[in-house]
Amino acid sequence: MIMEDNEAPHHMLLLRYFMAQGLVHSQPLFFASPLPSPQAFLGTLPAIASARESKSRPMGPKDSSGQDELRIAWQYRRYLSEQKALEERRLRQQELTASSWASSSSSFSHSSAVGSYEFCNDFDMRKPLERSLLIGSKCESLASGAHLGDLLDQCKEFAAKLARPAGEVQTVGRLALQSLCAPQCVQSCTDWELLAFLHSLKGIVRTSNSVAVITFPASLLRPTMAIRWQHFADILLSVESALDEDKEMAGMLTDYQEIVGFLRVHKLASINTQIPSVPDANVHTMKVVRRKKLILERLLFAPVDAVSGDSGSGSAASLLCGQPANAPSKYDF
Amino acid sequence: MLEEALDWKGDGLPPGALILIEDCVAAKGGFLLTFMLKKLLTSSAHGDGSFARTRVVFVAMAEPFSHYGRIAKKQGCNLLHCRDNGQLVFLDLMAAGNPLTSQVRGSTEQVSSPLQRLYQIVYGIVKKMKSHNASDRTVIMIDDASLLEISAGGKSDQVLSFLQYCRAIHTGNNRCSVVVLVHGDTDFRYGAAGLDSGGYGEQGGQTSSSLAQELDHIADVTISVDPLSTGLANDVHGQVTITHWSDVLSSRESRQGVQTLQFKLMENNTSFFHPGGCL
């Protein structure tokens, strides 16, 4: 479950990626939203990044063989391996946000009738998803109020269609419910009915091959209700927007101009185990690079210059351990 | 170590006891249920020397049977075996379509409330359980009371009545004891919403007390599970605070007041230690 930010709809970026990933891999999708026309929203899903761009991701050991295609100065090669490590981390983070399920694990690299794609997170937001891939999706608009009984029936029907006998390749279905407690949705039901709906939905998802991502504006709920919603989540995230001009933040973070918001990981799933997962990093920055790609990175602070005064560059430690200017031999320090 | 803090001598729980486990979003208390379940199902002797089994009725609304089964198996307790030989009855209420969640449909044809129906089911189960010995004890474990409250449409008094009725069920010579998990942070004592304060400012407008507060009032022992104040850690997953409100589990002279222990969760065990004692 994702707690939305009041100021900016960055949760929609995450939903777009979640839905596009499912459709590209032929996973059935059910999308419910308070938008009057959810179908139109599906038209804004990103397409897979083109093959040429995804292959240009550098592979460490093959650098030397790639020298004919890409001439990289030797001093920048170490940044390439860092970039690869960042991409791998992003892949793992995307898998974490999209994988809260209890069903048997399904192999993601099975080829589909439409086209075979390896499981990937590389999407290009400037291009819309192919229309043919949208066939596997079902949309429901909650603009006129969420009739929870009907919505629950639709989710149950969706999940029931995913069941396959043992031995066959299992299909994983994706449910995306956007802004579930938005004013348009709650006009016909009470807080407690919504909670009961969530409980039933959790039961459906847990006992079928499906994953549900639900976004909700937590600030519109009463505090006690917001906490009850948080208790339901297997994985709980929240999105915060970043201010356009914040000099202090810009000084502390690298690439501040590309950052659109922050993703906070509050809770990770611990299904079939009692050991809680402790995330390596609680806060990730959400960057949109060249209006094309969404990248999630662990929060990195630029090194703070601890030494003020003449010396400018270099840390205090290097100054203390460095040689005095006129040392007769290199062993004097 | 938790058993010493609870003054639990390894036999079944005293008849009629209500053990309350309070948790929060940052520190889930489900591990205590599996911990106690394992202790109850593997204990077979009572303090007075008689050999008797503890039978458990587990009302599960938060997780399915497979979740508890796998965790207990790693800790050396086979729930399937216990279920087959009648020592454990597991009510899996998580799936949709169970009698409690039919409330979503807004049906007005119900004669009795969902919790009344659940009580009838639990009562029937307890009465039907085979007892080899009149001194067999029965424990009803509930995961969790906050979901019972949702099934009751927010009426916490119905949940309290349900729990008191469960406590009063007689089997043989003894009343049933109840172990119940509740989310303590849905209470106004925690102030604004735990993790995300949001924009809604409630200035104490609501005067009714919450379910967790009311359960605290009637419980014999409260075990609160909280995260560490310093944040998440791999070596210490949180802390538990045990408060005895009555003399049911231990006498006033022997127990040590409010105790705090920290814990670390592992696949096959849970280890409890005094704060600062983790190696």
Coordinates of C-alpha atoms in Angstrom, one line a residue:
Chain A
M1 CA 0.0 0.0 0.0
I2 CA 1.3 3.4 -0.8
M3 CA 0.4 6.5 1.2
E4 CA -0.1 9.4 -1.2
D5 CA 1.3 12.9 -0.9
N6 CA -1.1 15.8 -0.7
E7 CA 0.9 18.0 -3.0
A8 CA 1.9 15.9 -6.0
P9 CA 0.6 12.7 -7.7
H10 CA 4.0 10.9 -7.7
H11 CA 2.2 7.7 -6.6
M12 CA 0.8 7.7 -10.2
L13 CA 4.4 7.2 -11.5
L14 CA 4.7 4.1 -9.4
L15 CA 1.3 2.8 -10.5
R16 CA 2.1 3.4 -14.1
Y17 CA 5.3 1.3 -13.8
F18 CA 3.4 -1.4 -11.9
M19 CA 0.7 -1.6 -14.5
A20 CA 3.0 -1.4 -17.5
Q21 CA 5.3 -4.1 -16.1
G22 CA 2.2 -6.4 -15.7
L23 CA 0.8 -5.7 -19.2
V24 CA 4.2 -6.2 -20.9
H25 CA 4.5 -9.6 -19.3
S26 CA 1.0 -10.6 -20.2
Q27 CA -0.2 -10.5 -16.6
P28 CA -3.9 -9.7 -16.3
L29 CA -4.6 -6.3 -14.8
F30 CA -7.5 -4.9 -12.9
F31 CA -7.4 -1.1 -12.4
A32 CA -9.9 0.8 -10.3
S33 CA -9.7 4.5 -9.9
P34 CA -11.8 7.6 -9.1
L35 CA -11.0 9.0 -12.5
P36 CA -14.0 9.3 -14.7
S37 CA -12.2 7.4 -17.5
P38 CA -9.6 5.0 -16.3
Q39 CA -9.1 3.7 -19.8
A40 CA -7.7 7.0 -20.8
F41 CA -5.2 6.7 -18.0
L42 CA -4.0 3.4 -19.4
G43 CA -3.1 5.3 -22.5
T44 CA -0.4 7.1 -20.5
L45 CA 1.4 3.9 -19.4
P46 CA 5.0 3.9 -20.5
A47 CA 6.4 1.7 -23.2
I48 CA 9.4 -0.6 -22.8
A49 CA 12.6 1.3 -23.3
S50 CA 14.0 0.4 -26.7
A51 CA 16.4 -2.5 -27.0
R52 CA 19.3 -0.4 -28.1
E53 CA 19.2 1.7 -24.9
S54 CA 18.8 -1.3 -22.6
K55 CA 21.8 -3.0 -24.2
S56 CA 23.9 0.0 -23.7
R57 CA 23.9 -0.7 -20.0
P58 CA 27.5 -1.6 -19.5
M59 CA 28.6 -5.1 -18.4
G60 CA 31.7 -5.1 -16.2
P61 CA 33.8 -7.9 -17.6
K62 CA 32.9 -7.2 -21.2
D63 CA 34.3 -3.6 -21.1
S64 CA 37.4 -4.5 -22.9
S65 CA 35.6 -6.2 -25.7
G66 CA 33.2 -3.2 -25.9
Q67 CA 36.0 -0.8 -26.6
D68 CA 35.4 -0.8 -30.3
E69 CA 31.8 0.4 -29.8
L70 CA 32.2 2.7 -26.9
R71 CA 35.4 4.5 -26.1
I72 CA 35.4 5.3 -22.5
A73 CA 38.4 7.0 -20.9
W74 CA 40.0 4.8 -18.3
Q75 CA 39.4 7.2 -15.4
Y76 CA 35.6 6.9 -15.9
R77 CA 35.4 3.1 -16.0
R78 CA 34.9 2.9 -12.2
Y79 CA 31.7 5.1 -12.6
L80 CA 30.3 2.5 -15.0
S81 CA 30.4 -0.2 -12.4
E82 CA 28.8 2.1 -9.8
Q83 CA 26.1 2.9 -12.3
K84 CA 25.5 -0.8 -12.8
A85 CA 25.3 -1.4 -9.1
L86 CA 22.7 1.5 -8.9
E87 CA 20.6 -0.1 -11.6
E88 CA 20.7 -3.4 -9.9
R89 CA 19.6 -1.8 -6.6
R90 CA 16.8 -0.1 -8.4
L91 CA 15.7 -3.4 -9.9
R92 CA 15.6 -5.0 -6.4
Q93 CA 13.6 -2.0 -5.0
Q94 CA 11.1 -2.2 -7.8
E95 CA 10.7 -5.9 -7.1
L96 CA 10.2 -5.1 -3.5
T97 CA 7.4 -2.6 -4.2
A98 CA 5.7 -4.9 -6.7
S99 CA 6.0 -8.2 -5.0
S100 CA 3.8 -8.5 -1.9
W101 CA 2.2 -11.8 -2.5
A102 CA 1.9 -15.1 -0.7
S103 CA 1.2 -17.4 -3.6
S104 CA 3.7 -19.7 -5.1
S105 CA 6.5 -17.9 -6.9
S106 CA 6.0 -17.7 -10.6
S107 CA 8.8 -17.5 -13.1
F108 CA 8.7 -14.1 -14.7
S109 CA 10.7 -14.9 -17.8
H110 CA 8.1 -17.1 -19.4
S111 CA 7.4 -16.0 -23.0
S112 CA 3.9 -14.8 -23.8
A113 CA 1.9 -15.0 -27.0
V114 CA 2.4 -11.3 -27.7
G115 CA 6.2 -11.1 -27.5
S116 CA 8.7 -12.4 -25.1
Y117 CA 10.3 -10.0 -22.7
E118 CA 12.6 -10.7 -19.9
F119 CA 11.4 -9.3 -16.6
C120 CA 12.5 -5.7 -16.6
N121 CA 11.9 -2.3 -15.1
D122 CA 13.1 -0.3 -18.1
F123 CA 10.3 1.9 -19.4
D124 CA 10.3 5.0 -21.5
M125 CA 7.7 7.4 -20.2
R126 CA 7.8 9.5 -23.4
K127 CA 6.2 6.7 -25.4
P128 CA 2.8 5.2 -24.7
L129 CA 2.5 1.4 -24.3
E130 CA 1.4 -0.5 -27.4
R131 CA -2.3 -0.7 -27.7
S132 CA -2.3 -4.4 -28.3
L133 CA -0.9 -5.0 -24.8
L134 CA -3.8 -3.1 -23.2
I135 CA -6.2 -5.9 -24.1
G136 CA -5.4 -7.9 -20.9
S137 CA -6.7 -5.1 -18.7
K138 CA -10.0 -4.4 -17.0
C139 CA -10.9 -1.0 -15.7
E140 CA -13.4 0.2 -13.2
S141 CA -14.3 3.8 -12.5
L142 CA -15.1 4.8 -8.9
A143 CA -16.1 8.3 -9.8
S144 CA -19.7 7.8 -8.8
G145 CA -18.9 6.2 -5.5
A146 CA -17.3 2.9 -4.7
H147 CA -20.0 0.2 -4.4
L148 CA -17.8 -2.0 -2.3
G149 CA -19.9 -5.1 -2.7
D150 CA -19.6 -4.9 -6.5
L151 CA -16.0 -4.0 -6.4
L152 CA -15.2 -6.9 -4.1
D153 CA -17.1 -9.3 -6.4
Q154 CA -15.1 -8.0 -9.4
C155 CA -11.9 -8.6 -7.6
K156 CA -13.0 -12.1 -6.6
E157 CA -13.9 -12.9 -10.1
F158 CA -10.6 -11.5 -11.4
A159 CA -8.7 -13.6 -8.9
A160 CA -10.7 -16.7 -9.6
K161 CA -9.8 -16.6 -13.3
L162 CA -6.1 -16.7 -12.3
A163 CA -6.4 -20.1 -10.8
R164 CA -4.7 -22.8 -12.8
P165 CA -4.4 -26.5 -12.0
A166 CA -1.1 -27.6 -10.5
G167 CA 1.6 -28.3 -13.0
E168 CA 0.6 -25.6 -15.4
V169 CA 2.4 -22.3 -15.6
Q170 CA 0.8 -20.0 -13.0
T171 CA -0.4 -16.5 -14.1
V172 CA 0.0 -13.7 -11.6
G173 CA -2.6 -11.0 -11.8
R174 CA -2.2 -7.4 -10.8
L175 CA -4.8 -5.3 -9.0
A176 CA -4.2 -1.6 -8.9
L177 CA -6.6 0.4 -6.8
Q178 CA -5.9 4.1 -6.9
S179 CA -6.9 6.6 -4.2
L180 CA -9.2 4.2 -2.5
C181 CA -10.4 6.5 0.2
A182 CA -10.7 9.6 -2.0
P183 CA -13.9 11.7 -1.5
Q184 CA -15.5 10.4 -4.7
C185 CA -15.0 6.8 -3.6
V186 CA -16.2 7.1 0.0
Q187 CA -19.4 9.1 -0.6
S188 CA -21.5 5.9 -0.4
C189 CA -19.8 3.9 2.3
T190 CA -18.6 4.3 5.9
D191 CA -15.0 4.1 7.1
W192 CA -15.7 0.7 8.7
E193 CA -17.1 -0.7 5.5
L194 CA -14.0 0.3 3.7
L195 CA -11.9 -1.5 6.3
A196 CA -14.0 -4.6 5.9
F197 CA -13.5 -4.4 2.2
L198 CA -9.7 -4.2 2.7
H199 CA -9.8 -7.2 4.9
S200 CA -11.7 -9.2 2.3
L201 CA -9.4 -8.0 -0.4
K202 CA -6.4 -9.1 1.6
G203 CA -7.9 -12.5 2.0
I204 CA -8.6 -12.7 -1.8
V205 CA -5.0 -11.6 -2.7
R206 CA -3.4 -13.9 -0.1
T207 CA -5.2 -17.0 -1.3
S208 CA -4.8 -16.4 -5.1
N209 CA -2.0 -15.7 -7.5
S210 CA -2.4 -11.9 -7.4
V211 CA -0.7 -8.8 -6.2
A212 CA -2.5 -5.7 -5.2
V213 CA -1.1 -2.2 -5.0
I214 CA -3.4 0.3 -3.3
T215 CA -2.7 4.0 -3.1
F216 CA -4.6 6.1 -0.6
P217 CA -4.4 9.7 0.6
A218 CA -3.7 9.0 4.3
S219 CA -4.2 12.6 5.3
L220 CA -7.9 12.5 4.3
L221 CA -8.5 9.7 6.8
R222 CA -9.0 10.2 10.5
P223 CA -5.8 9.3 12.4
T224 CA -7.2 6.1 13.9
M225 CA -8.4 5.0 10.5
A226 CA -5.2 5.8 8.8
I227 CA -3.3 3.6 11.3
R228 CA -5.8 0.7 10.7
W229 CA -5.2 1.0 7.0
Q230 CA -1.4 0.9 7.6
H231 CA -1.8 -2.3 9.6
F232 CA -3.4 -4.0 6.6
A233 CA -0.4 -3.5 4.4
D234 CA 2.2 -6.2 3.8
I235 CA 4.5 -3.6 2.3
L236 CA 3.9 0.0 3.3
L237 CA 5.4 2.9 1.4
S238 CA 4.8 6.6 1.4
V239 CA 5.5 9.2 -1.2
E240 CA 6.6 12.7 -0.4
S241 CA 7.1 15.5 -2.9
A242 CA 10.3 17.5 -3.1
L243 CA 10.2 21.3 -3.2
D244 CA 11.2 22.9 -6.5
E245 CA 13.6 25.3 -4.9
D246 CA 15.2 24.2 -1.7
K247 CA 18.8 25.5 -1.5
E248 CA 19.6 23.6 1.7
M249 CA 18.4 20.3 0.2
A250 CA 20.1 21.0 -3.1
G251 CA 23.4 21.5 -1.2
M252 CA 23.0 18.2 0.6
L253 CA 21.8 16.0 -2.3
T254 CA 23.4 15.2 -5.6
D255 CA 21.3 15.8 -8.7
Y256 CA 18.6 17.7 -6.8
Q257 CA 17.1 19.1 -10.0
E258 CA 16.2 15.7 -11.2
I259 CA 14.5 14.6 -7.9
V260 CA 10.7 14.8 -7.9
G261 CA 10.1 13.2 -4.6
F262 CA 11.0 10.8 -1.9
L263 CA 9.9 7.2 -1.4
R264 CA 9.9 6.1 2.2
V265 CA 9.8 2.4 3.1
H266 CA 7.9 1.9 6.3
K267 CA 7.3 -1.8 6.4
L268 CA 8.3 -4.9 4.3
A269 CA 6.5 -8.1 4.0
S270 CA 7.2 -11.0 6.3
I271 CA 4.9 -13.7 5.0
N272 CA 5.4 -17.3 6.2
T273 CA 8.2 -16.1 8.5
Q274 CA 8.3 -14.2 11.7
I275 CA 11.5 -12.4 11.0
P276 CA 10.8 -8.8 10.0
S277 CA 12.7 -7.5 7.0
V278 CA 14.8 -4.6 7.8
P279 CA 15.4 -2.5 4.7
D280 CA 18.9 -1.3 4.0
A281 CA 17.7 2.2 3.4
N282 CA 14.4 3.7 4.5
V283 CA 14.3 6.6 2.1
H284 CA 14.8 6.6 -1.6
T285 CA 14.8 9.5 -4.0
M286 CA 12.5 9.4 -7.0
K287 CA 14.2 10.9 -10.0
V288 CA 12.8 11.4 -13.4
V289 CA 15.7 11.4 -15.8
R290 CA 15.2 13.4 -19.0
R291 CA 11.4 13.0 -18.6
K292 CA 11.9 9.5 -19.7
K293 CA 12.8 7.1 -16.9
L294 CA 11.9 6.8 -13.2
I295 CA 14.8 5.9 -11.1
L296 CA 14.7 5.1 -7.4
E297 CA 18.0 5.5 -5.5
R298 CA 19.0 5.3 -2.0
L299 CA 19.3 8.7 -0.5
L300 CA 22.9 9.9 -1.0
F301 CA 24.3 13.0 0.6
A302 CA 27.2 14.8 -0.9
P303 CA 30.2 14.7 1.4
V304 CA 30.0 17.5 3.9
D305 CA 33.2 19.6 3.9
A306 CA 34.3 19.3 7.5
V307 CA 37.2 21.7 7.2
S308 CA 36.5 25.4 6.8
G309 CA 39.1 28.0 6.1
D310 CA 42.0 28.0 3.7
S311 CA 42.4 24.3 3.1
G312 CA 39.0 24.0 1.2
S313 CA 39.5 20.6 -0.4
G314 CA 40.3 17.5 1.5
S315 CA 39.0 16.2 4.7
A316 CA 40.3 16.9 8.2
A317 CA 41.7 13.4 8.4
S318 CA 43.8 13.7 5.3
L319 CA 45.2 17.0 6.6
L320 CA 46.2 15.5 9.8
C321 CA 47.7 12.4 8.3
G322 CA 49.3 14.2 5.4
Q323 CA 52.9 15.3 5.3
P324 CA 54.1 18.7 6.4
A325 CA 55.1 20.9 3.5
N326 CA 58.8 20.9 4.1
A327 CA 59.4 17.4 5.4
P328 CA 62.9 16.1 4.8
S329 CA 61.7 12.5 4.1
K330 CA 58.4 10.8 3.4
Y331 CA 58.3 9.2 6.9
D332 CA 58.0 12.5 8.7
F333 CA 54.4 13.3 9.4
Chain B
M1 CA 13.0 -15.6 29.8
L2 CA 9.6 -14.5 28.8
E3 CA 8.1 -17.4 30.8
E4 CA 9.9 -16.1 33.9
A5 CA 8.6 -12.6 33.3
L6 CA 5.1 -13.9 32.8
D7 CA 5.6 -16.3 35.7
W8 CA 4.4 -19.0 33.5
K9 CA 5.4 -22.4 34.7
G10 CA 5.2 -24.2 31.4
D11 CA 1.8 -25.7 32.0
G12 CA -1.4 -24.4 30.5
L13 CA -2.7 -20.9 31.3
P14 CA -4.9 -20.5 34.4
P15 CA -8.6 -20.9 33.7
G16 CA -10.4 -17.7 32.9
A17 CA -7.2 -15.7 32.3
L18 CA -7.1 -12.9 29.7
I19 CA -3.7 -12.2 28.2
L20 CA -3.6 -9.1 26.0
I21 CA -0.9 -8.6 23.4
E22 CA -0.7 -5.0 22.1
D23 CA 1.3 -4.2 19.0
C24 CA 1.8 -1.4 16.5
V25 CA 2.6 -0.9 12.8
A26 CA 6.3 -0.8 13.4
A27 CA 6.5 -3.9 15.6
K28 CA 4.1 -6.7 14.9
G29 CA 3.0 -8.9 17.8
G30 CA 2.1 -12.1 15.8
F31 CA 5.3 -13.8 16.9
L32 CA 4.1 -13.9 20.5
L33 CA 1.0 -15.8 19.4
T34 CA 3.1 -18.5 17.7
F35 CA 5.4 -18.5 20.7
M36 CA 2.5 -19.2 23.1
L37 CA 0.9 -21.6 20.7
K38 CA 4.0 -23.7 20.6
K39 CA 4.3 -23.6 24.4
L40 CA 0.6 -24.6 24.9
L41 CA 0.6 -27.4 22.4
T42 CA 3.7 -29.0 23.7
S43 CA 3.0 -28.6 27.4
S44 CA 1.2 -31.5 28.9
A45 CA 1.6 -31.5 32.6
H46 CA -0.1 -29.2 35.1
G47 CA 1.3 -27.8 38.3
D48 CA -0.7 -30.1 40.5
G49 CA 0.9 -33.2 39.0
S50 CA -2.0 -34.3 36.9
F51 CA -1.3 -35.1 33.3
A52 CA -3.6 -33.1 31.0
R53 CA -3.5 -31.5 27.6
T54 CA -4.1 -27.9 26.7
R55 CA -6.4 -27.6 23.8
V56 CA -6.4 -24.5 21.6
V57 CA -9.0 -22.9 19.5
F58 CA -7.3 -20.4 17.2
V59 CA -9.5 -17.8 15.6
A60 CA -7.3 -16.4 12.7
M61 CA -8.4 -13.3 10.9
A62 CA -5.1 -11.7 10.0
E63 CA -3.1 -14.6 8.4
P64 CA -4.0 -17.9 6.9
F65 CA -3.2 -21.3 8.4
S66 CA -0.2 -21.8 6.1
H67 CA 1.5 -18.8 7.6
Y68 CA 1.3 -20.1 11.2
G69 CA 2.0 -23.6 10.1
R70 CA 5.2 -22.8 8.4
I71 CA 6.5 -20.6 11.2
A72 CA 5.6 -23.3 13.9
K73 CA 7.2 -26.0 11.8
K74 CA 10.5 -24.1 11.8
Q75 CA 10.2 -23.9 15.5
G76 CA 9.6 -27.6 15.9
C77 CA 5.8 -27.7 16.4
N78 CA 3.7 -29.5 13.8
L79 CA 0.3 -27.7 13.7
L80 CA -1.1 -30.1 11.1
H81 CA -0.5 -33.0 13.5
C82 CA -2.1 -31.1 16.4
R83 CA -5.0 -30.2 14.2
D84 CA -5.5 -33.8 13.1
N85 CA -5.4 -35.2 16.6
G86 CA -8.0 -32.7 17.8
Q87 CA -5.7 -30.7 20.1
L88 CA -5.9 -27.6 17.9
V89 CA -8.9 -26.3 16.1
F90 CA -8.0 -23.6 13.6
L91 CA -10.7 -21.2 12.3
D92 CA -9.4 -19.6 9.1
L93 CA -11.5 -16.5 8.7
M94 CA -9.2 -14.7 6.4
A95 CA -10.7 -15.8 3.2
A96 CA -13.6 -13.8 1.8
G97 CA -17.0 -15.5 2.0
N98 CA -16.8 -16.3 5.7
P99 CA -19.8 -15.4 7.7
L100 CA -18.2 -12.4 9.3
T101 CA -17.3 -10.5 6.1
S102 CA -20.7 -10.8 4.6
Q103 CA -21.4 -7.4 6.3
V104 CA -19.8 -5.7 3.3
R105 CA -22.8 -6.5 1.3
G106 CA -25.0 -4.5 3.6
S107 CA -27.4 -7.3 4.1
T108 CA -30.2 -6.5 6.4
E109 CA -31.5 -10.0 6.7
Q110 CA -29.0 -11.0 9.4
V111 CA -30.8 -12.0 12.6
S112 CA -27.7 -12.0 14.7
S113 CA -24.6 -9.9 14.5
P114 CA -21.4 -11.4 13.1
L115 CA -19.8 -11.7 16.5
Q116 CA -22.8 -13.5 17.9
R117 CA -22.5 -16.0 15.0
L118 CA -18.8 -16.4 15.7
Y119 CA -19.4 -17.0 19.4
Q120 CA -21.9 -19.7 18.5
I121 CA -19.2 -21.3 16.3
V122 CA -16.5 -21.1 19.0
Y123 CA -18.9 -22.4 21.7
G124 CA -19.8 -25.3 19.6
I125 CA -16.2 -26.2 18.9
V126 CA -15.1 -26.0 22.5
K127 CA -18.0 -28.2 23.6
K128 CA -17.2 -30.8 21.0
M129 CA -13.5 -31.0 21.6
K130 CA -12.6 -34.4 23.0
S131 CA -11.4 -34.2 26.6
H132 CA -9.5 -37.1 28.0
N133 CA -9.4 -35.5 31.4
A134 CA -11.7 -33.2 33.4
S135 CA -8.8 -31.0 34.1
D136 CA -7.9 -30.3 30.5
R137 CA -7.7 -26.6 29.9
T138 CA -8.8 -24.8 26.8
V139 CA -7.3 -21.6 25.4
I140 CA -9.0 -19.5 22.8
M141 CA -6.4 -17.4 20.8
I142 CA -7.6 -14.5 18.7
D143 CA -5.7 -12.8 15.9
D144 CA -6.7 -10.1 16.1
A145 CA -9.3 -8.1 18.0
S146 CA -9.0 -5.1 15.8
L147 CA -10.3 -7.2 12.9
L148 CA -13.2 -8.4 15.1
E149 CA -14.0 -4.7 15.7
I150 CA -14.1 -4.1 11.9
S151 CA -16.4 -7.1 11.5
A152 CA -18.7 -5.6 14.2
G153 CA -18.8 -2.3 12.3
G154 CA -16.7 -0.4 14.8
K155 CA -18.7 -1.4 17.9
S156 CA -16.1 -2.2 20.4
D157 CA -18.6 -3.1 23.1
Q158 CA -19.6 -6.1 21.0
V159 CA -16.0 -7.2 20.9
L160 CA -15.7 -6.9 24.6
S161 CA -18.8 -8.9 25.2
F162 CA -17.6 -11.6 22.8
L163 CA -14.3 -11.9 24.7
Q164 CA -16.0 -12.0 28.1
Y165 CA -18.4 -14.6 26.8
C166 CA -15.5 -16.7 25.5
R167 CA -13.8 -16.4 28.9
A168 CA -16.9 -17.8 30.6
I169 CA -17.2 -21.0 28.5
H170 CA -16.8 -24.0 30.8
T171 CA -15.1 -27.2 29.8
G172 CA -14.9 -29.8 32.4
N173 CA -13.9 -28.1 35.6
N174 CA -12.4 -25.1 34.1
R175 CA -13.2 -21.9 32.3
C176 CA -11.5 -21.1 29.0
S177 CA -8.6 -18.7 29.0
V178 CA -8.2 -16.2 26.2
V179 CA -5.1 -14.8 24.5
V180 CA -5.9 -11.9 22.2
L181 CA -3.9 -9.6 20.0
V182 CA -4.9 -6.0 19.4
H183 CA -3.4 -3.0 17.7
G184 CA -2.5 -0.6 20.4
D185 CA -1.7 2.3 18.2
T186 CA -5.2 2.9 16.9
D187 CA -5.7 4.5 20.3
F188 CA -5.8 8.2 20.8
R189 CA -3.0 7.9 23.4
Y190 CA -0.6 7.7 20.5
G191 CA -1.7 11.1 19.3
A192 CA -1.8 11.7 15.6
A193 CA -1.5 8.8 13.1
G194 CA 1.6 6.8 14.0
L195 CA 3.7 7.0 10.9
D196 CA 2.2 9.7 8.8
S197 CA 0.7 12.6 10.6
G198 CA -1.1 13.9 7.5
G199 CA -3.1 17.0 7.6
Y200 CA -6.1 16.1 9.7
G201 CA -5.8 17.5 13.2
E202 CA -8.1 15.8 15.7
Q203 CA -8.0 17.8 18.9
G204 CA -9.5 15.2 21.3
G205 CA -13.0 15.6 19.9
Q206 CA -13.8 12.0 20.4
T207 CA -14.5 11.1 23.9
S208 CA -15.1 7.4 23.7
S209 CA -12.2 5.2 24.7
S210 CA -10.7 2.8 22.2
L211 CA -10.9 -1.0 22.1
A212 CA -7.2 -1.3 23.1
Q213 CA -7.8 0.8 26.2
E214 CA -10.9 -1.1 27.2
L215 CA -9.1 -4.5 26.8
D216 CA -6.2 -3.2 28.8
H217 CA -8.7 -2.5 31.6
I218 CA -10.0 -6.1 31.7
A219 CA -6.9 -8.0 31.0
D220 CA -4.9 -10.0 33.6
V221 CA -1.6 -9.5 31.8
T222 CA -0.7 -7.1 29.1
I223 CA 2.3 -7.6 26.8
S224 CA 3.1 -4.5 24.7
V225 CA 5.3 -4.9 21.7
D226 CA 7.1 -1.8 20.7
P227 CA 9.9 -0.9 18.3
L228 CA 13.2 0.4 19.6
S229 CA 13.2 4.1 20.2
T230 CA 16.4 4.3 18.2
G231 CA 15.0 2.8 15.0
L232 CA 15.2 -0.5 13.2
A233 CA 18.1 -2.9 13.8
N234 CA 19.0 -6.4 12.7
D235 CA 20.1 -7.7 16.1
V236 CA 17.3 -6.4 18.2
H237 CA 13.8 -6.4 16.6
G238 CA 12.0 -4.6 19.4
Q239 CA 11.0 -4.7 23.0
V240 CA 8.2 -6.2 25.0
T241 CA 6.8 -4.7 28.2
I242 CA 4.9 -7.1 30.5
T243 CA 2.5 -5.7 33.0
H244 CA 0.6 -7.9 35.5
W245 CA -2.8 -6.4 36.4
S246 CA -4.0 -9.2 38.6
D247 CA -2.7 -12.2 40.5
V248 CA -3.9 -14.8 38.0
L249 CA -0.6 -15.7 36.6
S250 CA 1.7 -14.8 39.5
S251 CA 1.3 -13.7 43.0
R252 CA 2.0 -10.1 43.9
E253 CA 5.0 -10.9 46.1
S254 CA 6.8 -13.0 43.6
R255 CA 6.5 -10.9 40.5
Q256 CA 8.7 -7.9 39.7
G257 CA 6.2 -5.2 38.6
V258 CA 6.5 -4.0 35.1
Q259 CA 9.3 -5.7 33.1
T260 CA 10.8 -4.8 29.8
L261 CA 12.6 -7.3 27.7
Q262 CA 14.1 -6.9 24.2
F263 CA 13.8 -9.6 21.6
K264 CA 15.3 -11.0 18.5
L265 CA 13.3 -13.1 16.1
M266 CA 15.0 -16.0 14.4
E267 CA 13.6 -18.7 12.1
N268 CA 13.6 -21.4 14.7
N269 CA 13.4 -19.5 17.9
T270 CA 12.7 -16.2 19.6
S271 CA 15.2 -15.0 22.1
F272 CA 14.4 -12.6 24.9
F273 CA 17.0 -10.7 26.9
H274 CA 17.3 -7.8 29.2
P275 CA 17.9 -4.5 27.4
G276 CA 21.6 -4.3 26.6
G277 CA 22.1 -8.0 27.0
C278 CA 22.1 -9.0 23.4
L279 CA 25.4 -10.5 22.2

